[in-house]
XYZ file of C-alpha atoms in Angstrom:
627
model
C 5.296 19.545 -32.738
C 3.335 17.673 -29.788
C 2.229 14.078 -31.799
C -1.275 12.327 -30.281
C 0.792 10.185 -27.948
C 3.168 12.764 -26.869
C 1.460 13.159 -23.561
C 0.447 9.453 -22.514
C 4.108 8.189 -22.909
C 5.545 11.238 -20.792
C 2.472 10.283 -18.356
C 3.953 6.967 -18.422
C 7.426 7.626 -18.019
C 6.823 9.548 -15.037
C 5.204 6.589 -14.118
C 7.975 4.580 -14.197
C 9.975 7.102 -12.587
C 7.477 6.115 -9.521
C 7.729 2.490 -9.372
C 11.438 2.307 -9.899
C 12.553 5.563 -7.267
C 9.699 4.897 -4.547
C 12.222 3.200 -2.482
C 14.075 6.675 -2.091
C 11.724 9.195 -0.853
C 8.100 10.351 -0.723
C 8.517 13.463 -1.761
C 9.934 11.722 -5.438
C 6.731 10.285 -5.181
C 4.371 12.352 -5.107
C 6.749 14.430 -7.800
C 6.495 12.452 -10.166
C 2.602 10.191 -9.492
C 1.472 14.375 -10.010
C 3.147 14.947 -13.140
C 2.053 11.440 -14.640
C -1.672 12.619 -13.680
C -0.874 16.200 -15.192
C -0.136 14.607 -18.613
C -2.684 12.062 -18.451
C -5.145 14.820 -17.904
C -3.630 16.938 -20.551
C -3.873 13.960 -23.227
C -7.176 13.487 -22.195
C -7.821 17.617 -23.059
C -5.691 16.544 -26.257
C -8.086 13.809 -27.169
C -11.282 15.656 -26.287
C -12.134 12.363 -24.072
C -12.871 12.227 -20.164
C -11.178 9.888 -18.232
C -12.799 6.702 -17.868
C -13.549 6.206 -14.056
C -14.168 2.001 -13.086
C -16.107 1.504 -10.374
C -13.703 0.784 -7.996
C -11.878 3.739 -8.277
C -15.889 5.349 -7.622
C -15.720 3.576 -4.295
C -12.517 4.865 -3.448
C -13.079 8.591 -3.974
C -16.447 8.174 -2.653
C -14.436 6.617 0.895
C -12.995 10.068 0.961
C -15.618 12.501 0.521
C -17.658 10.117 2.798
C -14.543 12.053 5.243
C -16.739 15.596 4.487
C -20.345 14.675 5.410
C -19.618 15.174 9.219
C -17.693 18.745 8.737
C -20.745 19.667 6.334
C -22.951 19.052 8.774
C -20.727 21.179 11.180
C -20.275 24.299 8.612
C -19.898 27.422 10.390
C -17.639 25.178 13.320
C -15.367 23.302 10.040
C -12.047 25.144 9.453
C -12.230 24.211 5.268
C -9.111 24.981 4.750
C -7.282 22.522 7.322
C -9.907 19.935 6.175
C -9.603 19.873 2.734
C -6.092 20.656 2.044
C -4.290 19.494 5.941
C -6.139 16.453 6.602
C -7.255 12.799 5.563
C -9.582 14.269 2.750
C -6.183 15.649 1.031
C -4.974 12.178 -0.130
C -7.797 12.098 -2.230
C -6.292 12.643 -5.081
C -3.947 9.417 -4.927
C -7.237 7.939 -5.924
C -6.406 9.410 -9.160
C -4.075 7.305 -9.662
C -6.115 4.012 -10.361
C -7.100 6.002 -13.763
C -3.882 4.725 -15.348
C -5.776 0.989 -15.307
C -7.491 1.262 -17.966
C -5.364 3.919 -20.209
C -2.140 1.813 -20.574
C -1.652 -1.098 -22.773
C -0.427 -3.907 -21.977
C 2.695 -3.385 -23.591
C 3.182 -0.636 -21.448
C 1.938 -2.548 -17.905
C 4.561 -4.917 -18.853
C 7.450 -2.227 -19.232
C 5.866 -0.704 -15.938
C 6.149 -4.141 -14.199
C 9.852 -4.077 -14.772
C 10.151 -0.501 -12.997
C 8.649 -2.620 -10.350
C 11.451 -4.906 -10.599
C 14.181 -1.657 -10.797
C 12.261 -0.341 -7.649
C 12.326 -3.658 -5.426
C 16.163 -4.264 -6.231
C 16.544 -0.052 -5.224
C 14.452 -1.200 -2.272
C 16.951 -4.578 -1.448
C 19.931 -2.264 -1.528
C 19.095 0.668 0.256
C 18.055 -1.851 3.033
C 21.255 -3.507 2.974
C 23.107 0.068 3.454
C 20.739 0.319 6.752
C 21.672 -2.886 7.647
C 25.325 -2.166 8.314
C 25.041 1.754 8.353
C 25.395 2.787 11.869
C 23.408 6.378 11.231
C 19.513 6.531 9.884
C 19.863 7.054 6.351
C 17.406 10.138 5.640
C 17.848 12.070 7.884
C 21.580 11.519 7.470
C 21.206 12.693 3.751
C 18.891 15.196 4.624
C 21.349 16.841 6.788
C 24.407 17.024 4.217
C 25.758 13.400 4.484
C 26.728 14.165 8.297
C 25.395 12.609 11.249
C 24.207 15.602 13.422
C 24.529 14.653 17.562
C 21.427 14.183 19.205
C 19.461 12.894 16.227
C 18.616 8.990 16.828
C 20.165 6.550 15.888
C 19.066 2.752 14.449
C 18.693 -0.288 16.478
C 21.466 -2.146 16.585
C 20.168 -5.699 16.094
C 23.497 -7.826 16.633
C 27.219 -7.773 16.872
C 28.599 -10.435 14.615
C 32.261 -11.767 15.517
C 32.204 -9.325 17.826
C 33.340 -6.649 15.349
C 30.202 -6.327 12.392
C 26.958 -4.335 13.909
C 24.312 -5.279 11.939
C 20.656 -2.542 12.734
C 17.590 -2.975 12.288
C 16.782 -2.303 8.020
C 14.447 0.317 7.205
C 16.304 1.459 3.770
C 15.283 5.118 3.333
C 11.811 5.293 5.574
C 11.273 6.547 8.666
C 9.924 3.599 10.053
C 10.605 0.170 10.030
C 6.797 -0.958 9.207
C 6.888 1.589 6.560
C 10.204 -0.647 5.010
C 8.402 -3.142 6.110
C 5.273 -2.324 4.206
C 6.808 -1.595 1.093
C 8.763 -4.995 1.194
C 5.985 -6.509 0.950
C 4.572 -4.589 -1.857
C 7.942 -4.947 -4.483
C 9.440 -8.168 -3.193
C 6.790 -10.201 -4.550
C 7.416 -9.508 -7.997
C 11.213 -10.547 -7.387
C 9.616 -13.893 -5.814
C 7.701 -14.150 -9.138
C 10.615 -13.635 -11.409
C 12.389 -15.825 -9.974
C 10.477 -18.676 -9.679
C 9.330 -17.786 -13.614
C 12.941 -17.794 -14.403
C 13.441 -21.284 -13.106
C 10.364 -22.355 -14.900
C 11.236 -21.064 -18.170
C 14.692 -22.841 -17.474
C 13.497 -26.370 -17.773
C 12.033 -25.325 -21.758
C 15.196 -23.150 -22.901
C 18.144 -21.854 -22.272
C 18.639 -18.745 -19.483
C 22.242 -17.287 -18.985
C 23.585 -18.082 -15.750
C 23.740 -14.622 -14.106
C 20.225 -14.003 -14.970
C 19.333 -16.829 -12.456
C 21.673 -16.232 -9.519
C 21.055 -12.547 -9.915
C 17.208 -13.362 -9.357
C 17.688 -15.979 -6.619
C 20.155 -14.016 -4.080
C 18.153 -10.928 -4.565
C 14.548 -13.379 -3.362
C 17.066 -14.484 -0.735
C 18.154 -11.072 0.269
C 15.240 -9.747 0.439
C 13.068 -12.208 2.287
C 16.354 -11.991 5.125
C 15.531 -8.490 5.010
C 11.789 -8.773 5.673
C 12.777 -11.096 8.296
C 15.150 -8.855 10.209
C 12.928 -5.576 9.462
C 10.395 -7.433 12.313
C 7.426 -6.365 10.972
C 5.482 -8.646 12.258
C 2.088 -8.022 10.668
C 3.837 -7.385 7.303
C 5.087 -11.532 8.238
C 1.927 -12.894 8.672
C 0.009 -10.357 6.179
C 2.370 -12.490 3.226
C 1.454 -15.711 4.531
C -2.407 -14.585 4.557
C -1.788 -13.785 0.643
C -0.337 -17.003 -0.005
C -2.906 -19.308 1.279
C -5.657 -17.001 -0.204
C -4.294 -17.230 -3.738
C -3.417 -21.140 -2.856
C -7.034 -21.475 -2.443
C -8.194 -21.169 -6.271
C -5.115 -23.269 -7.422
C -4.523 -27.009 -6.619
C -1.309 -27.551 -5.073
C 0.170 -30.851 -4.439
C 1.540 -30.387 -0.852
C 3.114 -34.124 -1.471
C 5.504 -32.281 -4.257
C 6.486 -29.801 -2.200
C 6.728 -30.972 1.106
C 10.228 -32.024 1.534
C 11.271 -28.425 0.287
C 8.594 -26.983 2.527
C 9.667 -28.957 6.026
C 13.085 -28.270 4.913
C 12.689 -24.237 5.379
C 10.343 -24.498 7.760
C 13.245 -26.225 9.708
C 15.827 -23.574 9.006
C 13.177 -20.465 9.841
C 12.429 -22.259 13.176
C 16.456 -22.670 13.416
C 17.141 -19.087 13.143
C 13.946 -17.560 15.098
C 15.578 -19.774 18.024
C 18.902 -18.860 17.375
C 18.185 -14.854 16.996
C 15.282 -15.505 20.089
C 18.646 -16.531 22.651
C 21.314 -13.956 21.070
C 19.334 -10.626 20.009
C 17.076 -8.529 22.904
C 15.696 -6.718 19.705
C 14.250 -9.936 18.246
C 13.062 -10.743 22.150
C 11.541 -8.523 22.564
C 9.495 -8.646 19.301
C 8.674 -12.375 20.235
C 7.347 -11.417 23.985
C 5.376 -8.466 22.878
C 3.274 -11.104 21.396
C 2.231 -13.064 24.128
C 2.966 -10.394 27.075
C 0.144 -9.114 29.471
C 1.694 -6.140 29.677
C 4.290 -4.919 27.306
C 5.064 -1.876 24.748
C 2.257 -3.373 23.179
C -0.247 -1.597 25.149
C -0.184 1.545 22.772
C -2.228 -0.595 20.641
C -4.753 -0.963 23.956
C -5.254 2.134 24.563
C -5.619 3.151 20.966
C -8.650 0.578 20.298
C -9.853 1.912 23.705
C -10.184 5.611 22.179
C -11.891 3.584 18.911
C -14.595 2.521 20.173
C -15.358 5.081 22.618
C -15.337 6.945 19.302
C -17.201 4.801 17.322
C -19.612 4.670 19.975
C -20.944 8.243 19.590
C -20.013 8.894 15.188
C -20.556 5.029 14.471
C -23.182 6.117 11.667
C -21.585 9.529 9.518
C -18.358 9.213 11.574
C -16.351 11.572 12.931
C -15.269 13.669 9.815
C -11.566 14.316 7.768
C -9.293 16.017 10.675
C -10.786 15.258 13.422
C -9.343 12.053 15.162
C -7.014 13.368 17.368
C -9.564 16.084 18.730
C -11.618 12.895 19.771
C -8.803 10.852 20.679
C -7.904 13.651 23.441
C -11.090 14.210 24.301
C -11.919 10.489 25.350
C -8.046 10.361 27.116
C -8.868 13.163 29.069
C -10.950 10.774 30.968
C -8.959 8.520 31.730
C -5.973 10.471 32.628
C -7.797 11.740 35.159
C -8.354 8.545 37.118
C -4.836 7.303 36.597
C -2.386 10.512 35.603
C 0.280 8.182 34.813
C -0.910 7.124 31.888
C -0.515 10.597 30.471
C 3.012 10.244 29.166
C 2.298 7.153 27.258
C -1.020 8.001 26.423
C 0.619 11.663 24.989
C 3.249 9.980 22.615
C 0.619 7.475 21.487
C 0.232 8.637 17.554
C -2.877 10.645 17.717
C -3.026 11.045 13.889
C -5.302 7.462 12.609
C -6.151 4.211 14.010
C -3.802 1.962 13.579
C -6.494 -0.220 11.583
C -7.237 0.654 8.348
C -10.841 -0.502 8.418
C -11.759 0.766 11.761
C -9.997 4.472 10.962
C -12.056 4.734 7.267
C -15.336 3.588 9.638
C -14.336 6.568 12.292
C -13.748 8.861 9.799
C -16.436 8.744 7.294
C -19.220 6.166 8.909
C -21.145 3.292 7.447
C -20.535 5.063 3.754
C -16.686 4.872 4.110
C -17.574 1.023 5.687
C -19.640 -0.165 2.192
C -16.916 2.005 0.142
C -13.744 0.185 1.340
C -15.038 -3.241 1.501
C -16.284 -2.776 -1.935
C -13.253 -1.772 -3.334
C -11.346 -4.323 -1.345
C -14.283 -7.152 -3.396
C -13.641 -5.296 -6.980
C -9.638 -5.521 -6.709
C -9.806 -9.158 -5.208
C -11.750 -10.013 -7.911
C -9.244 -8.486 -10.541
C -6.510 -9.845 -8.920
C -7.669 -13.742 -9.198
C -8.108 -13.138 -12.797
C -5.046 -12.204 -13.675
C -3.703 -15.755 -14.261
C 0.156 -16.526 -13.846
C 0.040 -12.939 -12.733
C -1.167 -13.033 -9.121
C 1.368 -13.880 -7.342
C 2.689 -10.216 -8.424
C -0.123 -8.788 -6.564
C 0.759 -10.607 -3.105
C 1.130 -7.570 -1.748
C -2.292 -6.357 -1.927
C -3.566 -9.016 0.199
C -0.859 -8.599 2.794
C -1.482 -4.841 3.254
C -4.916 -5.918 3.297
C -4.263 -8.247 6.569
C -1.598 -6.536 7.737
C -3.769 -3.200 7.911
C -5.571 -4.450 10.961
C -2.519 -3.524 12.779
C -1.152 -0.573 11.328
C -2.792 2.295 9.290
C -0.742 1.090 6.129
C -3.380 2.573 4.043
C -2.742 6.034 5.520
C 0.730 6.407 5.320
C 1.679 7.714 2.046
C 4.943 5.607 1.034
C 3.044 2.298 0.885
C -0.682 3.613 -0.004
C 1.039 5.324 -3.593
C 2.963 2.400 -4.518
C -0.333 0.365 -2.956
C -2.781 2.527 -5.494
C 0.151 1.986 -8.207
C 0.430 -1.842 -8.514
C -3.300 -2.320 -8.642
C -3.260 0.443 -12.084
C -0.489 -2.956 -13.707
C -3.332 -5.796 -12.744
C -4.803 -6.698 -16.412
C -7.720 -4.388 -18.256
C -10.698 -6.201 -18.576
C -10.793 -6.306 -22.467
C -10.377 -9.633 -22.874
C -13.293 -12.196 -22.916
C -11.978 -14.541 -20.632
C -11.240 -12.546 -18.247
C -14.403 -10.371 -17.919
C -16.330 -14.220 -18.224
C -14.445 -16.382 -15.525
C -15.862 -19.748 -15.172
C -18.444 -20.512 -12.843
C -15.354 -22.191 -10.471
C -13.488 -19.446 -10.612
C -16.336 -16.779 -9.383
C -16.627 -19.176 -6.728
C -12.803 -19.065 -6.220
C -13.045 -15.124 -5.938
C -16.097 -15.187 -3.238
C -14.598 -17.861 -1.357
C -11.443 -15.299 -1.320
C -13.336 -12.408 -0.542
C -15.722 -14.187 2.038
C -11.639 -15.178 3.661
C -10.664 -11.477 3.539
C -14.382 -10.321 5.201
C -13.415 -13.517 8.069
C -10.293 -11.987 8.776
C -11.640 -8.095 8.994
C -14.648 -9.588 11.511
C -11.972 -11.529 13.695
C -9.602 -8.820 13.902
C -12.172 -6.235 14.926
C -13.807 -8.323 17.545
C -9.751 -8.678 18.760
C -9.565 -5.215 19.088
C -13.050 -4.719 20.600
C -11.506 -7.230 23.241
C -8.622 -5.672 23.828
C -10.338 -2.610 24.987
C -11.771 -4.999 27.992
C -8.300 -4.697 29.480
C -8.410 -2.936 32.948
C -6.805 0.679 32.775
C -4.762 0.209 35.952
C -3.031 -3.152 33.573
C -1.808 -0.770 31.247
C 0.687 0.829 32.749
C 4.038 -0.597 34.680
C 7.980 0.834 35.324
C 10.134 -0.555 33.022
C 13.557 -1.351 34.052
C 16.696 -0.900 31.487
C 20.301 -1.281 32.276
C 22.988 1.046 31.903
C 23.297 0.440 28.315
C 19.248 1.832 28.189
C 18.334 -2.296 27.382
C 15.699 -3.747 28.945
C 16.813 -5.410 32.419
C 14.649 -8.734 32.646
C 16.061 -10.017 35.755
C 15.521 -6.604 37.462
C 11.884 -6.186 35.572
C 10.596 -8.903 37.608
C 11.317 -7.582 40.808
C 9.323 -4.440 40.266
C 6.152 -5.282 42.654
C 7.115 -9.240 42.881
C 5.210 -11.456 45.864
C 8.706 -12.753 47.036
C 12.683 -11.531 46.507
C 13.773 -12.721 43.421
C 16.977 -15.149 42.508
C 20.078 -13.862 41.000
C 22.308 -16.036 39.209
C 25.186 -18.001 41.795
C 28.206 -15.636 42.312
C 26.674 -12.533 41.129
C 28.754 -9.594 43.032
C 26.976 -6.518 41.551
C 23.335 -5.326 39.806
C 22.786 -2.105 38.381
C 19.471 -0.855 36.806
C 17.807 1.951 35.911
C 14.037 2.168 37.300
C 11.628 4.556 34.972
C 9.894 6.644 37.509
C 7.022 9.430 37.337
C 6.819 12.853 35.559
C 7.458 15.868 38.396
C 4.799 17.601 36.781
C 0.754 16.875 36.841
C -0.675 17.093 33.552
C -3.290 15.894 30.751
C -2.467 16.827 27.183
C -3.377 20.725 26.415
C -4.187 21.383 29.731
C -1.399 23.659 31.724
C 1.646 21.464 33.537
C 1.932 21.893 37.324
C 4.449 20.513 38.913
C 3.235 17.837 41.370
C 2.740 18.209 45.038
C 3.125 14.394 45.973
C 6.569 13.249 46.107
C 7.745 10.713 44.017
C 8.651 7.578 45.297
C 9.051 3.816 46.052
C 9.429 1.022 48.574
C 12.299 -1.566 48.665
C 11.667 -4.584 51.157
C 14.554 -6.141 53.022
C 11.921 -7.829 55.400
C 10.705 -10.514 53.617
C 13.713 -13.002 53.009
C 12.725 -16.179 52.767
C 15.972 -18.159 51.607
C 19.242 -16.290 49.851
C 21.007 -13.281 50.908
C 19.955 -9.926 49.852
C 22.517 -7.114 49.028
C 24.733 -6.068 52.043
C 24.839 -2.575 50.405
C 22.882 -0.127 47.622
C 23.710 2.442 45.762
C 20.774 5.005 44.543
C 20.653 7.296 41.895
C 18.040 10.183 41.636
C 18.428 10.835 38.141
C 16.069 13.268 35.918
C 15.201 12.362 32.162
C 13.817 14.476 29.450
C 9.904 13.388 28.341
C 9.185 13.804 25.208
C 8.322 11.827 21.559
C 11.263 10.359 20.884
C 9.955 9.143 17.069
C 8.624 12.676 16.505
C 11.340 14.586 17.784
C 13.969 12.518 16.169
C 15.952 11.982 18.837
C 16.780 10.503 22.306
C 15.857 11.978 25.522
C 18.795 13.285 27.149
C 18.825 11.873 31.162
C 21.133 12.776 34.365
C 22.529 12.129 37.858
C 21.243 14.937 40.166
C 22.203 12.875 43.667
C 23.613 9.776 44.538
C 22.735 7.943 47.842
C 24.294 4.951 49.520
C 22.399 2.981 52.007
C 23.288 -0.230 53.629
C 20.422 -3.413 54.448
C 18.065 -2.169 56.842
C 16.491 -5.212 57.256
C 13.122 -3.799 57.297
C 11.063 -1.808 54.681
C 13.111 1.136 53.537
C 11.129 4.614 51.974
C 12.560 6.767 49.276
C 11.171 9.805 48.224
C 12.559 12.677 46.195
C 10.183 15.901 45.989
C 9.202 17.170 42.838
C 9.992 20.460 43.272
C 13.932 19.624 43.583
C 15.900 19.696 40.585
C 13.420 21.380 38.322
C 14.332 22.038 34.348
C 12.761 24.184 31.832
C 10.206 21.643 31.006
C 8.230 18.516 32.468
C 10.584 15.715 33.146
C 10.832 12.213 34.592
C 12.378 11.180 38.453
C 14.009 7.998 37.819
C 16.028 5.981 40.229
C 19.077 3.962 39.556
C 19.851 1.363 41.463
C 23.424 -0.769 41.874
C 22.797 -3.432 44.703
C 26.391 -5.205 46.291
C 26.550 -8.838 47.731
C 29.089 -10.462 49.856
C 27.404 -13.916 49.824
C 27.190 -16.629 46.934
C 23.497 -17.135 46.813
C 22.261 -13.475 46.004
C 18.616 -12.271 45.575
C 16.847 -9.236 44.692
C 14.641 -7.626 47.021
C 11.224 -6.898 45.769
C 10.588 -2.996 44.789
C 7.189 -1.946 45.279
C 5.937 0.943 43.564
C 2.426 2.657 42.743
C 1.620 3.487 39.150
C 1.769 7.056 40.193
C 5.033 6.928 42.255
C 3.083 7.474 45.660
């Protein structure tokens, strides 16, 4: 016989079966955050009571159906089907989730916060497997526990004693912001038990093994979040900190010799890893580069606001972003074609900013919904006491969102939507009556958060100043597909550049132009111009510059390598030799040669051959368009 509580515990068991097996897999997920809600509903049916909807959850379903007013508005032209089922709208019912808040006790919250615990140690461990596991770990268990050839493969971050690979963690995700993202989510309750453990220490006894177990798994995982190089996910947990440090008084004297002591050893290592890992380079550069991998996120903000120029009011509707994404790069592909590749494996499905993408999609509505939500959960949060620091994440998803759409991508906005049902009911009197100081506290938080959302918009309104023709330059890699710094600089230099003392031989690989004209669903033609560049053995100034060179025409598959899962096969289809002309020397290779089945890339490699001790590279000049 079913008792009256048969139904909420299996709702919360399932429910724990979330937090603890999140790490694992989405699909899991959404298993088992459905069947919770099925048997929450059904004891609601049980009880003859209707769920009891807070406000904030209110603001957060009305964010989504603010998604429909634009494809009401658009009726007969609105495929309904695609919209409400195969878009933005359909996550929706995550928001369902936040009912749990106020229909578990704390007893229960309590047990839940422990599957929290299970989760971020499942979380820890699966990373550390993708830390020395040279094959992607989904798609490896996807696919039988076999690597399959072609699929890709991690980054390799570092060869330790020349025999250990260590690649970049991302646990069981796709993605290594979407690891990244839910590190920051689960760690902090490991933080928080650990520190509580030590605390509790000083009063009574705690075995031994409870403590180390606590303090190598806070150490683990913050070298994890370190080495996962999400950046935003780095700085989003620092935001959290100082916003919760801002309604406690800390005594920075106490602390600071601990304090300057890691900051020492963080600097030590970021140097350290900065000299000996490209990986971690290049993660350091892309921050203060011109012109660097980072302008995806340029021409992303660029499609924003010419966007948000024309829906800024209802917004452009659920399904419908990468319709108008096209539809302003069309433009611009035009005047400069080669932006098309880049600009075609841009993701086309959100924003890449969670508040600008909810503003595209569902107007000033979605605008008031999300940042009201954002001020009832804040609020929440800085009244749950010793608590908070459990909720970390929320803020740093919150700052961090500004640079990814964490918020859309369902592994971190589930367990996101799942933490915030744990944060404390508002039964109790002193906590639905804060003290004067502390409302003040939670404004002066909020009023941080709003700060942060201004500044980082008016960022990415500025980086859409950029000039189109600065978005775009030939990278250079070396044989080993790495990038080639030395060589990089030489592409369109003012003057030859200097090669290290003794240096015999250079080889690089120089990305070229597609042999095909096109701009997105529009039909491919294959190009008329030839594809080409300039090398100049004129312009010697002091040096010597290679007696010999050896060119490679090589053709390389173009496609998403992130959506396709795997690399882009490339080949040698001539090889030239030429010797110093000592005067500006042509090459072009014509499009039509060497044709495959589908659009690909004319690259060049290049392996230049001194005689002399004081070598230089000659300067390669080349349009953005090969011409």
């Amino acid at each position: 016989m079913i008792g009256k509580e048969t139904f909420h515990k299996i709702s919360v068991v399932f429910l724990y079966l979330f937090f603890a097996l999140s790490p694992f897999s989405i699909s899991l997920c959404q298993i088992f955050t459905g069947t919770s809600l099925f048997f929450l509903f059904l004891d609601c049916i049980q009880k003859r009571e209707l769920p009891r909807f807070e406000i904030q959850t209110l603001f957060w379903i009305l964010l989504y159906l603010s998604f429909l007013f634009t494809p009401i508005s658009n009726g007969n032209e609105t495929n309904w089907k695609k919209t409400i089922l195969g878009s933005e709208f359909g996550d929706v019912w995550m928001a369902f989730l936040l009912l749990h808040h106020t229909r578990l006790s704390y007893r229960e919250k309590t047990k839940l916060k422990q599957a929290v615990l299970v989760g971020a140690v499942f979380l820890i461990l699966s990373g550390l497997v993708s830390l020395l596991f040279p094959y992607r770990l989904a798609p490896y268990v996807m696919d039988g526990f076999q690597y399959i050839e072609g699929k890709r493969l991690p980054h390799l971050l570092v060869v330790l004693w020349q025999k250990l690979p260590l690649y970049l963690p991302i646990g069981f995700q796709s993605t290594h912001l979407t690891y990244g993202g839910l590190l920051a989510i689960y760690l902090p309750s490991i933080f928080q038990r650990t520190f509580r453990c030590f605390q509790i220490a000083k009063t009574k006894p705690i075995p031994y093994f409870y403590k180390i177990f606590f303090l190598a798994s806070s150490f683990v995982g913050f070298i994890l979040l370190f080495l996962n190089q999400s950046r935003s996910i780095w700085f989003g947990l620092l935001f959290g900190i100082f916003l919760i440090s801002l309604q406690k008084k800390i005594q920075i004297k106490k602390y600071l010799p601990a304090l300057s002591l890691g900051i020492l050893v963080f600097v030590g290592i970021v140097f350290f890893l900065y000299q000996n890992n490209w990986l971690f380079q290049r993660a350091i550069d892309d921050l203060f580069a011109k012109r660097s991998l980072e302008n995806q996120r340029v021409w992303i903000h660029k499609m924003n606001f010419a966007i948000l120029k024309d829906f800024y009011f209802l917004g452009i509707g659920s399904g419908n972003y990468q319709t108008e994404f096209i539809t302003q790069a069309k433009t611009l592909v035009k005047e400069f074609p080669e932006l098309y590749y880049d600009l075609s494996i841009t993701p086309k499905s959100h924003a890449h900013f969670d508040f600008l993408e909810f503003w595209i999609l569902g107007g000033f509505t979605a605008l008031v919904s999300f940042l009201s939500f954002l001020y009832l959960e804040t609020k929440l949060i800085l009244r749950a006491g010793k608590q908070t620091g459990f909720y970390l994440g929320f803020f740093a998803i919150v700052f961090a969102g500004s640079f990814q759409c964490y918020l859309v991508d369902d592994e971190v906005l589930l367990p996101f939507l799942g933490i915030l049902c744990l944060l404390p009911s508002g039964k109790l009197k002193n906590f639905t009556q804060p003290l004067p100081s502390k409302k003040k506290d939670e404004k002066k938080v909020f009023a941080s958060i709003l700060f942060w959302i201004f500044l980082s918009s008016l960022g990415a309104l500025y980086l859409t100043k950029t000039p189109a023709k600065d978005l775009f330059f030939h990278r250079t890699r070396t044989d080993l597909n790495f990038p080639a710094a030395l060589a990089q600089v030489s592409i369109n230099a003012s003057a030859p550049v200097n090669v290290p003392e003794g240096t015999k031989e250079l080889y690089f690989k120089l990305a070229g132009c597609l042999d095909h004209d096109s701009n997105f669903n529009e039909t491919h033609k294959v190009r008329e111009v030839p594809v080409g560049f300039q090398i100049h053995w004129e312009d010697l100034t002091s040096g010597e510059l290679p007696e010999f060179i050896e060119l490679e025409i090589r053709k390389r598959e173009s496609f998403d390598q992130d959506k396709e899962y795997r690399v882009q096969a490339e080949r040698i289809v001539k090889k030239v030799s030429f010797k110093n002309s000592k005067q500006i020397q042509r090459i072009q290779v014509g499009p039509k040669e060497y044709l495959g089945k589908e659009p690909e890339f004319i690259d060049f490699g290049l392996k230049y051959t001194w005689k002399g001790e004081r070598p230089v590279l000659p300067r390669i000049e080349i349009s953005g368009n090969c011409e």
